[in-house]
XYZ file of C-alpha atoms in Angstrom:
124
model
C -2.960 -71.393 -22.656
C -1.637 -68.321 -20.863
C -4.414 -66.113 -19.415
C -4.131 -62.504 -18.295
C -6.166 -61.591 -15.179
C -6.451 -57.908 -14.421
C -8.131 -55.603 -11.878
C -7.080 -57.821 -8.969
C -7.427 -56.704 -5.380
C -3.998 -56.349 -3.749
C -4.845 -59.068 -1.224
C -5.716 -61.831 -3.721
C -3.335 -64.787 -3.468
C -1.963 -67.113 -6.159
C -3.702 -69.990 -4.360
C -7.077 -68.218 -4.687
C -6.502 -67.757 -8.401
C -5.572 -71.427 -8.846
C -8.792 -72.464 -7.056
C -10.886 -70.063 -9.104
C -9.527 -71.317 -12.447
C -9.441 -74.999 -11.364
C -13.237 -75.171 -11.712
C -12.625 -75.069 -15.505
C -9.724 -77.518 -15.675
C -6.097 -78.141 -14.752
C -4.051 -75.112 -13.732
C -0.294 -75.317 -14.264
C 0.558 -72.053 -12.519
C -0.759 -68.718 -11.264
C 1.639 -65.817 -10.963
C 0.650 -62.482 -9.428
C 2.909 -59.751 -10.809
C 4.505 -57.710 -8.050
C 6.413 -54.448 -7.936
C 10.098 -55.282 -7.949
C 10.955 -52.751 -5.266
C 8.001 -52.791 -2.806
C 6.891 -56.405 -3.409
C 3.228 -55.286 -3.535
C 0.826 -56.644 -6.124
C 0.581 -54.626 -9.340
C -3.049 -55.693 -9.706
C -2.716 -58.324 -12.429
C -1.645 -61.928 -12.847
C -1.079 -64.698 -15.378
C -2.656 -68.107 -15.107
C -1.360 -70.983 -17.195
C -3.712 -73.776 -18.237
C -2.276 -76.601 -20.404
C -5.471 -77.367 -22.365
C -6.606 -74.552 -24.655
C -10.259 -75.727 -24.478
C -10.190 -75.453 -20.657
C -8.545 -72.027 -20.933
C -11.292 -70.826 -23.259
C -13.922 -72.187 -20.885
C -12.279 -70.214 -18.047
C -12.245 -67.043 -20.174
C -15.941 -67.403 -20.945
C -16.854 -68.418 -17.385
C -14.925 -65.709 -15.555
C -15.310 -62.690 -17.828
C -17.096 -59.991 -15.776
C -17.087 -62.065 -12.567
C -16.076 -60.484 -9.289
C -13.354 -61.553 -6.880
C -12.988 -59.667 -3.584
C -15.381 -56.974 -4.763
C -13.499 -56.290 -8.009
C -14.688 -57.166 -11.513
C -12.087 -59.371 -13.170
C -10.583 -58.440 -16.508
C -9.824 -61.825 -18.130
C -8.314 -62.361 -21.547
C -5.813 -64.504 -23.452
C -2.351 -63.180 -22.657
C -0.474 -61.606 -25.548
C 3.000 -62.937 -26.311
C 5.668 -60.944 -24.554
C 7.624 -58.472 -26.644
C 11.223 -57.866 -25.787
C 11.043 -54.329 -24.442
C 14.171 -54.512 -22.338
C 16.771 -51.835 -22.716
C 14.349 -49.092 -21.813
C 16.349 -46.465 -23.696
C 14.764 -43.464 -25.264
C 13.537 -44.112 -28.791
C 15.222 -41.129 -30.377
C 18.518 -40.928 -28.578
C 18.116 -38.356 -25.870
C 20.115 -35.349 -24.823
C 20.246 -32.382 -27.203
C 16.949 -31.036 -28.382
C 16.240 -27.349 -28.592
C 18.487 -25.499 -26.223
C 18.964 -28.700 -24.286
C 22.066 -30.574 -23.296
C 25.236 -28.838 -22.230
C 26.184 -25.563 -23.815
C 22.697 -24.282 -24.592
C 22.166 -21.703 -27.324
C 22.113 -22.472 -31.027
C 24.882 -24.310 -32.702
C 27.042 -25.615 -29.966
C 30.298 -27.435 -30.134
C 30.580 -31.203 -29.937
C 27.421 -33.183 -30.538
C 25.678 -29.996 -31.722
C 22.337 -30.379 -33.359
C 20.022 -27.516 -32.554
C 21.426 -26.507 -29.246
C 22.775 -29.716 -27.774
C 26.365 -30.714 -27.367
C 29.129 -29.696 -25.030
C 30.329 -26.235 -25.725
C 30.108 -23.187 -27.874
C 27.260 -21.596 -25.966
C 26.558 -17.872 -25.923
C 29.198 -15.722 -24.327
C 31.598 -18.508 -23.402
C 35.269 -17.718 -23.552
C 37.937 -20.374 -23.604
């Protein structure tokens, strides 16, 4: 069972998390999520416990408990959705008087003001 642990103090270690969850059963892994650029903790982690019953016991036993003066937010981790790609949901560029060219109409890529040319007062 994969368990989400939130509201972690930045100085909590993976070893501390393993010890905390080990009181409820076997812990396969504990991974504190870190900022990819700074390497600092993002304040949450995932703990993997192979037996679902032990994972549920940990959820019940640790909900609302404190670790390093912070109340833990403990829940079953949701399956990861593939959100890679990070693009804008509706394309991007253009928009009202956005993009290159400004004004209404516009040349290539038009829409309502987007595109590359045809703006007000342009001479070619």
